[in-house]
Amino acid sequence: MLGKKAIVVVDAKLFSYDEFWWVREPRRHYRYRKRTEDDGSCFSGRCCWISERGGNEDGEQINNGDANHKQIDIVDGEGGWWSGSRIMIRLFKVKEKQKEEAGNAHGKGPLKKQSAGELRLHKDVSELNLPKSCTISFPNGKDDLMTFEVSIKPDEGYYMGGKFLFTFNVSAIYPHEAPKVKCKTKVYHPNIDLEGNVCLNILREDWKPVLNINTIVYGLYHLLTEPNHEDPLNQEAADVLRDNPKAFRSNVKTAMSGGRVGDTYYARCI
C-alpha cells in the first residue's frame, strides 16, 4: 500500500494519496486517480499501466529516474473489479473525452459524435452515381450533411427543361427510417402536391434499410420523366393526365413558364 508521503505517476502526471481509488496488480496495491464522473465510465485505458515513484506528496521531488511500469486491474468505488477488455471498452469513452477537450483547448468547441445515420449517409454520398441531370448540394456546409438539396433537370418527358429542387432531411436512425423529402419548387404534377409533398413508394411503405440516397434520387427523376395518375397527391392534375395527356402537357408547360393553371400560380422554373 502506498504511504502518505508517496505519489503515483500516471501518464506523466503526479497525483497525491487522497486523489486515488484503489487499484491493484498481482502482489501489489496502488491507488488510481479519482475522476469527476459518477457513472463508472470514469475508468480509462490509462488504468492499464501505472508508474510508482518516490517523492513528496506535492510532486516536487522525484527520486527515481525511471518509472517501474506495471500492468494493473482497477476497482471502482463499490469494490467491483474491472480488467482486460472491459477496461479497453472504457478507453473508447476516454478517447472521445480527450478529443472534446482538445477541441475546447483550441477554441473549436466540443467535437460532435457522429450517429449511425451520419456514418451511413457519409457512405451513401461517397458512393453516389447520379445522372448528369441531377446534382447534390449541402447549403449548411460540411458540418450538417443530414440536410441537403438535390436539383433535377429532366432531359426527357413532360418536364424536360425545368429545374426542380428537392430537400432531404435525414434522421439519426437512417437507414431504418426513410429521409423526409420535399419539393421546394411548386410544380403541376399528379404525384407532388402544392405543399411539396412527394408521393414516392420507396419513401413510404416500400422503404427498406438496404435502399440508399442514390435510389431515392433515381426515383424522383423517374417521377418527373414518367408521372402517373394512379397514386395522386394532386387529383386534378392526375385526372387531366389520365383523360387528356395533350392538355396535361400544355398545363405543365404553362406552369413551368411562370403562369396560372386553374386558380394556382406557378413560378417560372425553366
PDB file of C-alpha atoms in Angstrom:
ATOM      1  CA  MET A   1       0.000   0.000   0.000  1.00  0.00           C
ATOM      2  CA  LEU A   2       1.252   3.480  -0.801  1.00  0.00           C
ATOM      3  CA  GLY A   3       2.154   5.657   2.144  1.00  0.00           C
ATOM      4  CA  LYS A   4       1.080   9.218   2.760  1.00  0.00           C
ATOM      5  CA  LYS A   5       4.436  10.517   1.542  1.00  0.00           C
ATOM      6  CA  ALA A   6       4.341   8.757  -1.807  1.00  0.00           C
ATOM      7  CA  ILE A   7       2.954   9.746  -5.153  1.00  0.00           C
ATOM      8  CA  VAL A   8       1.869   7.920  -8.270  1.00  0.00           C
ATOM      9  CA  VAL A   9       2.718   8.902 -11.826  1.00  0.00           C
ATOM     10  CA  VAL A  10       0.004   8.191 -14.383  1.00  0.00           C
ATOM     11  CA  ASP A  11       0.674   9.354 -17.950  1.00  0.00           C
ATOM     12  CA  ALA A  12       3.442  11.639 -16.627  1.00  0.00           C
ATOM     13  CA  LYS A  13       1.063  13.357 -14.178  1.00  0.00           C
ATOM     14  CA  LEU A  14       1.589  13.318 -10.414  1.00  0.00           C
ATOM     15  CA  PHE A  15      -1.278  12.682  -8.015  1.00  0.00           C
ATOM     16  CA  SER A  16      -1.301  12.591  -4.245  1.00  0.00           C
ATOM     17  CA  TYR A  17      -2.522   9.832  -1.969  1.00  0.00           C
ATOM     18  CA  ASP A  18      -6.026  11.208  -1.431  1.00  0.00           C
ATOM     19  CA  GLU A  19      -6.783  11.510  -5.134  1.00  0.00           C
ATOM     20  CA  PHE A  20      -6.851   7.795  -5.882  1.00  0.00           C
ATOM     21  CA  TRP A  21      -9.220   4.874  -5.976  1.00  0.00           C
ATOM     22  CA  TRP A  22      -7.863   1.502  -5.014  1.00  0.00           C
ATOM     23  CA  VAL A  23      -6.207  -0.283  -7.917  1.00  0.00           C
ATOM     24  CA  ARG A  24      -4.212  -3.469  -7.971  1.00  0.00           C
ATOM     25  CA  GLU A  25      -1.834  -5.691  -9.868  1.00  0.00           C
ATOM     26  CA  PRO A  26      -0.652  -9.135  -8.810  1.00  0.00           C
ATOM     27  CA  ARG A  27       1.097  -8.938  -5.409  1.00  0.00           C
ATOM     28  CA  ARG A  28       0.902  -5.141  -5.026  1.00  0.00           C
ATOM     29  CA  HIS A  29      -1.710  -2.469  -4.381  1.00  0.00           C
ATOM     30  CA  TYR A  30      -1.848   1.091  -5.640  1.00  0.00           C
ATOM     31  CA  ARG A  31      -4.328   3.889  -5.879  1.00  0.00           C
ATOM     32  CA  TYR A  32      -5.647   5.424  -9.085  1.00  0.00           C
ATOM     33  CA  ARG A  33      -6.797   8.973  -9.602  1.00  0.00           C
ATOM     34  CA  LYS A  34     -10.469   9.761  -8.983  1.00  0.00           C
ATOM     35  CA  ARG A  35     -12.473  11.279 -11.825  1.00  0.00           C
ATOM     36  CA  THR A  36     -15.472  13.586 -11.561  1.00  0.00           C
ATOM     37  CA  GLU A  37     -17.911  11.227 -13.287  1.00  0.00           C
ATOM     38  CA  ASP A  38     -20.160   9.141 -11.066  1.00  0.00           C
ATOM     39  CA  ASP A  39     -21.424   6.540 -13.527  1.00  0.00           C
ATOM     40  CA  GLY A  40     -18.451   4.192 -13.656  1.00  0.00           C
ATOM     41  CA  SER A  41     -17.400   5.382 -17.109  1.00  0.00           C
ATOM     42  CA  CYS A  42     -14.553   7.296 -15.492  1.00  0.00           C
ATOM     43  CA  PHE A  43     -12.122   4.402 -15.693  1.00  0.00           C
ATOM     44  CA  SER A  44      -9.883   4.761 -18.704  1.00  0.00           C
ATOM     45  CA  GLY A  45      -7.321   2.890 -20.743  1.00  0.00           C
ATOM     46  CA  ARG A  46      -4.694   4.713 -18.713  1.00  0.00           C
ATOM     47  CA  CYS A  47      -5.633   2.315 -15.939  1.00  0.00           C
ATOM     48  CA  CYS A  48      -3.810  -0.413 -17.832  1.00  0.00           C
ATOM     49  CA  TRP A  49      -0.422   0.958 -16.764  1.00  0.00           C
ATOM     50  CA  ILE A  50       0.745   2.775 -13.672  1.00  0.00           C
ATOM     51  CA  SER A  51       4.106   4.085 -12.512  1.00  0.00           C
ATOM     52  CA  GLU A  52       5.257   4.272  -8.909  1.00  0.00           C
ATOM     53  CA  ARG A  53       7.940   6.773  -7.958  1.00  0.00           C
ATOM     54  CA  GLY A  54       9.211   8.041  -4.672  1.00  0.00           C
ATOM     55  CA  GLY A  55       8.750  11.682  -3.803  1.00  0.00           C
ATOM     56  CA  ASN A  56       6.764  14.047  -1.695  1.00  0.00           C
ATOM     57  CA  GLU A  57       3.014  14.449  -1.768  1.00  0.00           C
ATOM     58  CA  ASP A  58       3.092  17.604  -3.905  1.00  0.00           C
ATOM     59  CA  GLY A  59       5.249  16.001  -6.528  1.00  0.00           C
ATOM     60  CA  GLU A  60       8.104  18.466  -6.180  1.00  0.00           C
ATOM     61  CA  GLN A  61      10.776  15.801  -5.823  1.00  0.00           C
ATOM     62  CA  ILE A  62      11.101  12.648  -7.871  1.00  0.00           C
ATOM     63  CA  ASN A  63      13.728  10.223  -6.572  1.00  0.00           C
ATOM     64  CA  ASN A  64      13.684   7.551  -9.246  1.00  0.00           C
ATOM     65  CA  GLY A  65      14.627   8.468 -12.784  1.00  0.00           C
ATOM     66  CA  ASP A  66      12.886   5.535 -14.433  1.00  0.00           C
ATOM     67  CA  ALA A  67       9.323   4.593 -13.657  1.00  0.00           C
ATOM     68  CA  ASN A  68       8.534   0.992 -12.886  1.00  0.00           C
ATOM     69  CA  HIS A  69       5.536   0.325 -15.137  1.00  0.00           C
ATOM     70  CA  LYS A  70       3.165  -2.371 -14.008  1.00  0.00           C
ATOM     71  CA  GLN A  71       0.055  -3.767 -15.673  1.00  0.00           C
ATOM     72  CA  ILE A  72      -2.929  -3.483 -13.348  1.00  0.00           C
ATOM     73  CA  ASP A  73      -6.605  -4.078 -12.888  1.00  0.00           C
ATOM     74  CA  ILE A  74      -8.791  -1.433 -11.296  1.00  0.00           C
ATOM     75  CA  VAL A  75     -11.553  -1.387  -8.747  1.00  0.00           C
ATOM     76  CA  ASP A  76     -14.412   1.081  -8.601  1.00  0.00           C
ATOM     77  CA  GLY A  77     -15.860   2.743  -5.522  1.00  0.00           C
ATOM     78  CA  GLU A  78     -18.219  -0.183  -4.953  1.00  0.00           C
ATOM     79  CA  GLY A  79     -15.410  -2.726  -4.921  1.00  0.00           C
ATOM     80  CA  GLY A  80     -16.089  -4.130  -8.384  1.00  0.00           C
ATOM     81  CA  TRP A  81     -13.061  -5.225 -10.378  1.00  0.00           C
ATOM     82  CA  TRP A  82     -12.522  -4.136 -13.988  1.00  0.00           C
ATOM     83  CA  SER A  83      -9.873  -5.636 -16.195  1.00  0.00           C
ATOM     84  CA  GLY A  84      -8.940  -6.763 -19.690  1.00  0.00           C
ATOM     85  CA  SER A  85     -11.438  -5.994 -22.444  1.00  0.00           C
ATOM     86  CA  ARG A  86     -13.739  -4.158 -20.034  1.00  0.00           C
ATOM     87  CA  ILE A  87     -11.000  -1.609 -19.467  1.00  0.00           C
ATOM     88  CA  MET A  88     -10.485  -1.309 -23.221  1.00  0.00           C
ATOM     89  CA  ILE A  89     -14.173  -0.562 -23.700  1.00  0.00           C
ATOM     90  CA  ARG A  90     -13.722   2.339 -21.314  1.00  0.00           C
ATOM     91  CA  LEU A  91     -10.828   3.506 -23.480  1.00  0.00           C
ATOM     92  CA  PHE A  92     -13.189   4.485 -26.283  1.00  0.00           C
ATOM     93  CA  LYS A  93     -15.089   6.814 -23.963  1.00  0.00           C
ATOM     94  CA  VAL A  94     -11.857   8.354 -22.772  1.00  0.00           C
ATOM     95  CA  LYS A  95     -10.632   8.894 -26.333  1.00  0.00           C
ATOM     96  CA  GLU A  96     -13.851  10.761 -27.121  1.00  0.00           C
ATOM     97  CA  LYS A  97     -13.398  12.855 -23.990  1.00  0.00           C
ATOM     98  CA  GLN A  98      -9.816  13.665 -24.941  1.00  0.00           C
ATOM     99  CA  LYS A  99     -10.876  14.764 -28.434  1.00  0.00           C
ATOM    100  CA  GLU A 100     -13.543  17.002 -26.938  1.00  0.00           C
ATOM    101  CA  GLU A 101     -11.041  18.543 -24.533  1.00  0.00           C
ATOM    102  CA  ALA A 102      -8.554  19.071 -27.361  1.00  0.00           C
ATOM    103  CA  GLY A 103     -11.227  20.847 -29.394  1.00  0.00           C
ATOM    104  CA  ASN A 104     -12.071  23.094 -26.456  1.00  0.00           C
ATOM    105  CA  ALA A 105      -8.393  23.889 -25.878  1.00  0.00           C
ATOM    106  CA  HIS A 106      -8.055  25.132 -29.447  1.00  0.00           C
ATOM    107  CA  GLY A 107     -11.257  27.150 -29.326  1.00  0.00           C
ATOM    108  CA  LYS A 108     -13.102  24.824 -31.672  1.00  0.00           C
ATOM    109  CA  GLY A 109     -15.703  23.682 -29.163  1.00  0.00           C
ATOM    110  CA  PRO A 110     -16.581  20.059 -28.438  1.00  0.00           C
ATOM    111  CA  LEU A 111     -16.285  17.609 -31.302  1.00  0.00           C
ATOM    112  CA  LYS A 112     -19.626  16.174 -32.344  1.00  0.00           C
ATOM    113  CA  LYS A 113     -20.023  12.431 -32.149  1.00  0.00           C
ATOM    114  CA  GLN A 114     -21.405  11.006 -35.381  1.00  0.00           C
ATOM    115  CA  SER A 115     -24.575   8.944 -35.211  1.00  0.00           C
ATOM    116  CA  ALA A 116     -25.004   5.674 -37.072  1.00  0.00           C
ATOM    117  CA  GLY A 117     -27.225   7.562 -39.513  1.00  0.00           C
ATOM    118  CA  GLU A 118     -24.478  10.088 -40.250  1.00  0.00           C
ATOM    119  CA  LEU A 119     -21.929   7.353 -40.830  1.00  0.00           C
ATOM    120  CA  ARG A 120     -24.258   5.564 -43.238  1.00  0.00           C
ATOM    121  CA  LEU A 121     -25.090   8.832 -45.018  1.00  0.00           C
ATOM    122  CA  HIS A 122     -21.372   9.574 -45.477  1.00  0.00           C
ATOM    123  CA  LYS A 123     -21.065   6.191 -47.177  1.00  0.00           C
ATOM    124  CA  ASP A 124     -24.104   6.820 -49.397  1.00  0.00           C
ATOM    125  CA  VAL A 125     -22.872  10.234 -50.514  1.00  0.00           C
ATOM    126  CA  SER A 126     -19.385   8.922 -51.276  1.00  0.00           C
ATOM    127  CA  GLU A 127     -20.915   6.237 -53.495  1.00  0.00           C
ATOM    128  CA  LEU A 128     -23.398   8.448 -55.377  1.00  0.00           C
ATOM    129  CA  ASN A 129     -23.682   7.678 -59.076  1.00  0.00           C
ATOM    130  CA  LEU A 130     -26.261  10.157 -60.363  1.00  0.00           C
ATOM    131  CA  PRO A 131     -27.365  11.117 -63.868  1.00  0.00           C
ATOM    132  CA  LYS A 132     -25.780  14.295 -65.247  1.00  0.00           C
ATOM    133  CA  SER A 133     -29.158  15.978 -64.871  1.00  0.00           C
ATOM    134  CA  CYS A 134     -29.032  15.563 -61.056  1.00  0.00           C
ATOM    135  CA  THR A 135     -26.803  17.486 -58.644  1.00  0.00           C
ATOM    136  CA  ILE A 136     -26.500  17.445 -54.851  1.00  0.00           C
ATOM    137  CA  SER A 137     -25.559  20.359 -52.581  1.00  0.00           C
ATOM    138  CA  PHE A 138     -25.197  20.986 -48.848  1.00  0.00           C
ATOM    139  CA  PRO A 139     -26.458  24.506 -48.059  1.00  0.00           C
ATOM    140  CA  ASN A 140     -25.494  24.279 -44.368  1.00  0.00           C
ATOM    141  CA  GLY A 141     -21.914  23.279 -45.114  1.00  0.00           C
ATOM    142  CA  LYS A 142     -19.896  20.190 -44.293  1.00  0.00           C
ATOM    143  CA  ASP A 143     -20.915  20.250 -40.622  1.00  0.00           C
ATOM    144  CA  ASP A 144     -24.528  19.373 -41.491  1.00  0.00           C
ATOM    145  CA  LEU A 145     -24.698  16.588 -44.029  1.00  0.00           C
ATOM    146  CA  MET A 146     -28.053  15.390 -42.719  1.00  0.00           C
ATOM    147  CA  THR A 147     -29.826  18.224 -44.538  1.00  0.00           C
ATOM    148  CA  PHE A 148     -29.127  18.649 -48.226  1.00  0.00           C
ATOM    149  CA  GLU A 149     -30.693  19.516 -51.577  1.00  0.00           C
ATOM    150  CA  VAL A 150     -30.953  17.689 -54.876  1.00  0.00           C
ATOM    151  CA  SER A 151     -31.589  19.569 -58.111  1.00  0.00           C
ATOM    152  CA  ILE A 152     -33.081  17.647 -61.021  1.00  0.00           C
ATOM    153  CA  LYS A 153     -33.284  18.883 -64.632  1.00  0.00           C
ATOM    154  CA  PRO A 154     -35.187  16.250 -66.611  1.00  0.00           C
ATOM    155  CA  ASP A 155     -33.828  15.717 -70.117  1.00  0.00           C
ATOM    156  CA  GLU A 156     -36.961  13.993 -71.379  1.00  0.00           C
ATOM    157  CA  GLY A 157     -40.687  13.765 -70.774  1.00  0.00           C
ATOM    158  CA  TYR A 158     -43.299  16.362 -69.805  1.00  0.00           C
ATOM    159  CA  TYR A 159     -40.936  18.292 -67.521  1.00  0.00           C
ATOM    160  CA  MET A 160     -37.926  18.465 -69.842  1.00  0.00           C
ATOM    161  CA  GLY A 161     -36.110  21.792 -69.478  1.00  0.00           C
ATOM    162  CA  GLY A 162     -37.397  22.509 -65.976  1.00  0.00           C
ATOM    163  CA  LYS A 163     -35.319  22.670 -62.818  1.00  0.00           C
ATOM    164  CA  PHE A 164     -36.778  21.157 -59.655  1.00  0.00           C
ATOM    165  CA  LEU A 165     -35.263  21.406 -56.189  1.00  0.00           C
ATOM    166  CA  PHE A 166     -35.841  18.743 -53.531  1.00  0.00           C
ATOM    167  CA  THR A 167     -34.830  18.969 -49.866  1.00  0.00           C
ATOM    168  CA  PHE A 168     -33.698  15.931 -47.889  1.00  0.00           C
ATOM    169  CA  ASN A 169     -33.782  15.679 -44.101  1.00  0.00           C
ATOM    170  CA  VAL A 170     -32.119  12.539 -42.798  1.00  0.00           C
ATOM    171  CA  SER A 171     -32.702  11.307 -39.253  1.00  0.00           C
ATOM    172  CA  ALA A 172     -30.114   9.890 -36.855  1.00  0.00           C
ATOM    173  CA  ILE A 173     -31.670   6.417 -37.224  1.00  0.00           C
ATOM    174  CA  TYR A 174     -31.246   6.334 -41.011  1.00  0.00           C
ATOM    175  CA  PRO A 175     -31.387   3.918 -42.850  1.00  0.00           C
ATOM    176  CA  HIS A 176     -34.016   2.379 -40.569  1.00  0.00           C
ATOM    177  CA  GLU A 177     -36.179   5.381 -41.372  1.00  0.00           C
ATOM    178  CA  ALA A 178     -36.532   6.913 -44.827  1.00  0.00           C
ATOM    179  CA  PRO A 179     -35.358  10.511 -45.349  1.00  0.00           C
ATOM    180  CA  LYS A 180     -38.017  13.224 -45.376  1.00  0.00           C
ATOM    181  CA  VAL A 181     -38.132  14.604 -48.911  1.00  0.00           C
ATOM    182  CA  LYS A 182     -39.990  17.669 -50.143  1.00  0.00           C
ATOM    183  CA  CYS A 183     -40.113  19.509 -53.446  1.00  0.00           C
ATOM    184  CA  LYS A 184     -39.279  23.197 -52.934  1.00  0.00           C
ATOM    185  CA  THR A 185     -40.276  24.052 -56.494  1.00  0.00           C
ATOM    186  CA  LYS A 186     -44.016  24.465 -56.917  1.00  0.00           C
ATOM    187  CA  VAL A 187     -44.898  22.097 -59.724  1.00  0.00           C
ATOM    188  CA  TYR A 188     -48.025  20.994 -61.565  1.00  0.00           C
ATOM    189  CA  HIS A 189     -47.654  17.259 -61.044  1.00  0.00           C
ATOM    190  CA  PRO A 190     -50.073  14.441 -60.157  1.00  0.00           C
ATOM    191  CA  ASN A 191     -47.660  12.922 -57.611  1.00  0.00           C
ATOM    192  CA  ILE A 192     -46.454  16.143 -55.933  1.00  0.00           C
ATOM    193  CA  ASP A 193     -48.898  18.411 -54.139  1.00  0.00           C
ATOM    194  CA  LEU A 194     -48.736  22.191 -53.837  1.00  0.00           C
ATOM    195  CA  GLU A 195     -47.062  21.942 -50.403  1.00  0.00           C
ATOM    196  CA  GLY A 196     -44.193  19.940 -51.885  1.00  0.00           C
ATOM    197  CA  ASN A 197     -45.153  16.535 -50.509  1.00  0.00           C
ATOM    198  CA  VAL A 198     -43.945  13.739 -52.753  1.00  0.00           C
ATOM    199  CA  CYS A 199     -45.773  10.502 -53.439  1.00  0.00           C
ATOM    200  CA  LEU A 200     -42.969   8.002 -53.955  1.00  0.00           C
ATOM    201  CA  ASN A 201     -43.486   4.467 -52.706  1.00  0.00           C
ATOM    202  CA  ILE A 202     -39.893   3.937 -51.555  1.00  0.00           C
ATOM    203  CA  LEU A 203     -40.259   6.924 -49.213  1.00  0.00           C
ATOM    204  CA  ARG A 204     -43.235   5.266 -47.558  1.00  0.00           C
ATOM    205  CA  GLU A 205     -44.338   1.647 -47.268  1.00  0.00           C
ATOM    206  CA  ASP A 206     -41.688   0.250 -49.633  1.00  0.00           C
ATOM    207  CA  TRP A 207     -38.701   1.730 -47.820  1.00  0.00           C
ATOM    208  CA  LYS A 208     -36.044  -0.765 -46.722  1.00  0.00           C
ATOM    209  CA  PRO A 209     -32.693  -0.156 -44.990  1.00  0.00           C
ATOM    210  CA  VAL A 210     -30.854  -1.621 -47.985  1.00  0.00           C
ATOM    211  CA  LEU A 211     -32.045   1.327 -50.094  1.00  0.00           C
ATOM    212  CA  ASN A 212     -29.977   4.499 -50.209  1.00  0.00           C
ATOM    213  CA  ILE A 213     -29.868   8.131 -51.349  1.00  0.00           C
ATOM    214  CA  ASN A 214     -28.958   7.106 -54.880  1.00  0.00           C
ATOM    215  CA  THR A 215     -32.139   5.014 -55.079  1.00  0.00           C
ATOM    216  CA  ILE A 216     -34.301   7.922 -53.923  1.00  0.00           C
ATOM    217  CA  VAL A 217     -32.807  10.395 -56.409  1.00  0.00           C
ATOM    218  CA  TYR A 218     -33.420   7.979 -59.270  1.00  0.00           C
ATOM    219  CA  GLY A 219     -36.979   7.536 -58.017  1.00  0.00           C
ATOM    220  CA  LEU A 220     -37.537  11.309 -58.087  1.00  0.00           C
ATOM    221  CA  TYR A 221     -36.023  11.533 -61.544  1.00  0.00           C
ATOM    222  CA  HIS A 222     -38.365   8.789 -62.745  1.00  0.00           C
ATOM    223  CA  LEU A 223     -41.312  10.617 -61.176  1.00  0.00           C
ATOM    224  CA  LEU A 224     -40.509  13.700 -63.274  1.00  0.00           C
ATOM    225  CA  THR A 225     -39.919  11.834 -66.511  1.00  0.00           C
ATOM    226  CA  GLU A 226     -42.877   9.469 -66.128  1.00  0.00           C
ATOM    227  CA  PRO A 227     -45.623  10.892 -63.872  1.00  0.00           C
ATOM    228  CA  ASN A 228     -48.553   8.585 -63.175  1.00  0.00           C
ATOM    229  CA  HIS A 229     -52.208   9.159 -62.326  1.00  0.00           C
ATOM    230  CA  GLU A 230     -52.737   6.005 -60.256  1.00  0.00           C
ATOM    231  CA  ASP A 231     -51.408   7.268 -56.908  1.00  0.00           C
ATOM    232  CA  PRO A 232     -52.082  11.017 -56.926  1.00  0.00           C
ATOM    233  CA  LEU A 233     -51.481  13.827 -54.462  1.00  0.00           C
ATOM    234  CA  ASN A 234     -52.837  16.368 -56.937  1.00  0.00           C
ATOM    235  CA  GLN A 235     -56.094  14.775 -58.049  1.00  0.00           C
ATOM    236  CA  GLU A 236     -56.923  17.442 -60.637  1.00  0.00           C
ATOM    237  CA  ALA A 237     -53.574  17.020 -62.396  1.00  0.00           C
ATOM    238  CA  ALA A 238     -53.968  13.226 -62.259  1.00  0.00           C
ATOM    239  CA  ASP A 239     -57.408  13.411 -63.872  1.00  0.00           C
ATOM    240  CA  VAL A 240     -56.098  15.587 -66.708  1.00  0.00           C
ATOM    241  CA  LEU A 241     -53.118  13.272 -67.282  1.00  0.00           C
ATOM    242  CA  ARG A 242     -55.428  10.258 -67.446  1.00  0.00           C
ATOM    243  CA  ASP A 243     -58.145  11.791 -69.608  1.00  0.00           C
ATOM    244  CA  ASN A 244     -56.271  14.249 -71.816  1.00  0.00           C
ATOM    245  CA  PRO A 245     -52.456  13.870 -71.961  1.00  0.00           C
ATOM    246  CA  LYS A 246     -52.214  16.685 -74.531  1.00  0.00           C
ATOM    247  CA  ALA A 247     -53.947  19.136 -72.176  1.00  0.00           C
ATOM    248  CA  PHE A 248     -51.747  17.897 -69.354  1.00  0.00           C
ATOM    249  CA  ARG A 249     -48.619  18.680 -71.374  1.00  0.00           C
ATOM    250  CA  SER A 250     -49.964  22.179 -72.080  1.00  0.00           C
ATOM    251  CA  ASN A 251     -50.662  22.774 -68.375  1.00  0.00           C
ATOM    252  CA  VAL A 252     -47.158  21.627 -67.421  1.00  0.00           C
ATOM    253  CA  LYS A 253     -45.612  23.993 -69.960  1.00  0.00           C
ATOM    254  CA  THR A 254     -47.719  26.898 -68.681  1.00  0.00           C
ATOM    255  CA  ALA A 255     -46.755  26.197 -65.078  1.00  0.00           C
ATOM    256  CA  MET A 256     -43.030  25.857 -65.792  1.00  0.00           C
ATOM    257  CA  SER A 257     -43.045  29.083 -67.825  1.00  0.00           C
ATOM    258  CA  GLY A 258     -44.461  31.024 -64.884  1.00  0.00           C
ATOM    259  CA  GLY A 259     -48.214  31.082 -65.312  1.00  0.00           C
ATOM    260  CA  ARG A 260     -51.546  30.140 -63.853  1.00  0.00           C
ATOM    261  CA  VAL A 261     -53.224  26.764 -64.124  1.00  0.00           C
ATOM    262  CA  GLY A 262     -56.737  26.979 -62.759  1.00  0.00           C
ATOM    263  CA  ASP A 263     -56.589  29.025 -59.555  1.00  0.00           C
ATOM    264  CA  THR A 264     -52.926  28.325 -58.865  1.00  0.00           C
ATOM    265  CA  TYR A 265     -49.953  30.412 -59.948  1.00  0.00           C
ATOM    266  CA  TYR A 266     -46.621  28.676 -60.550  1.00  0.00           C
ATOM    267  CA  ALA A 267     -43.274  30.471 -60.557  1.00  0.00           C
ATOM    268  CA  ARG A 268     -41.048  30.047 -63.598  1.00  0.00           C
ATOM    269  CA  CYS A 269     -38.643  27.125 -63.290  1.00  0.00           C
ATOM    270  CA  ILE A 270     -37.091  26.909 -66.770  1.00  0.00           C
TER     271      ILE A 270
END
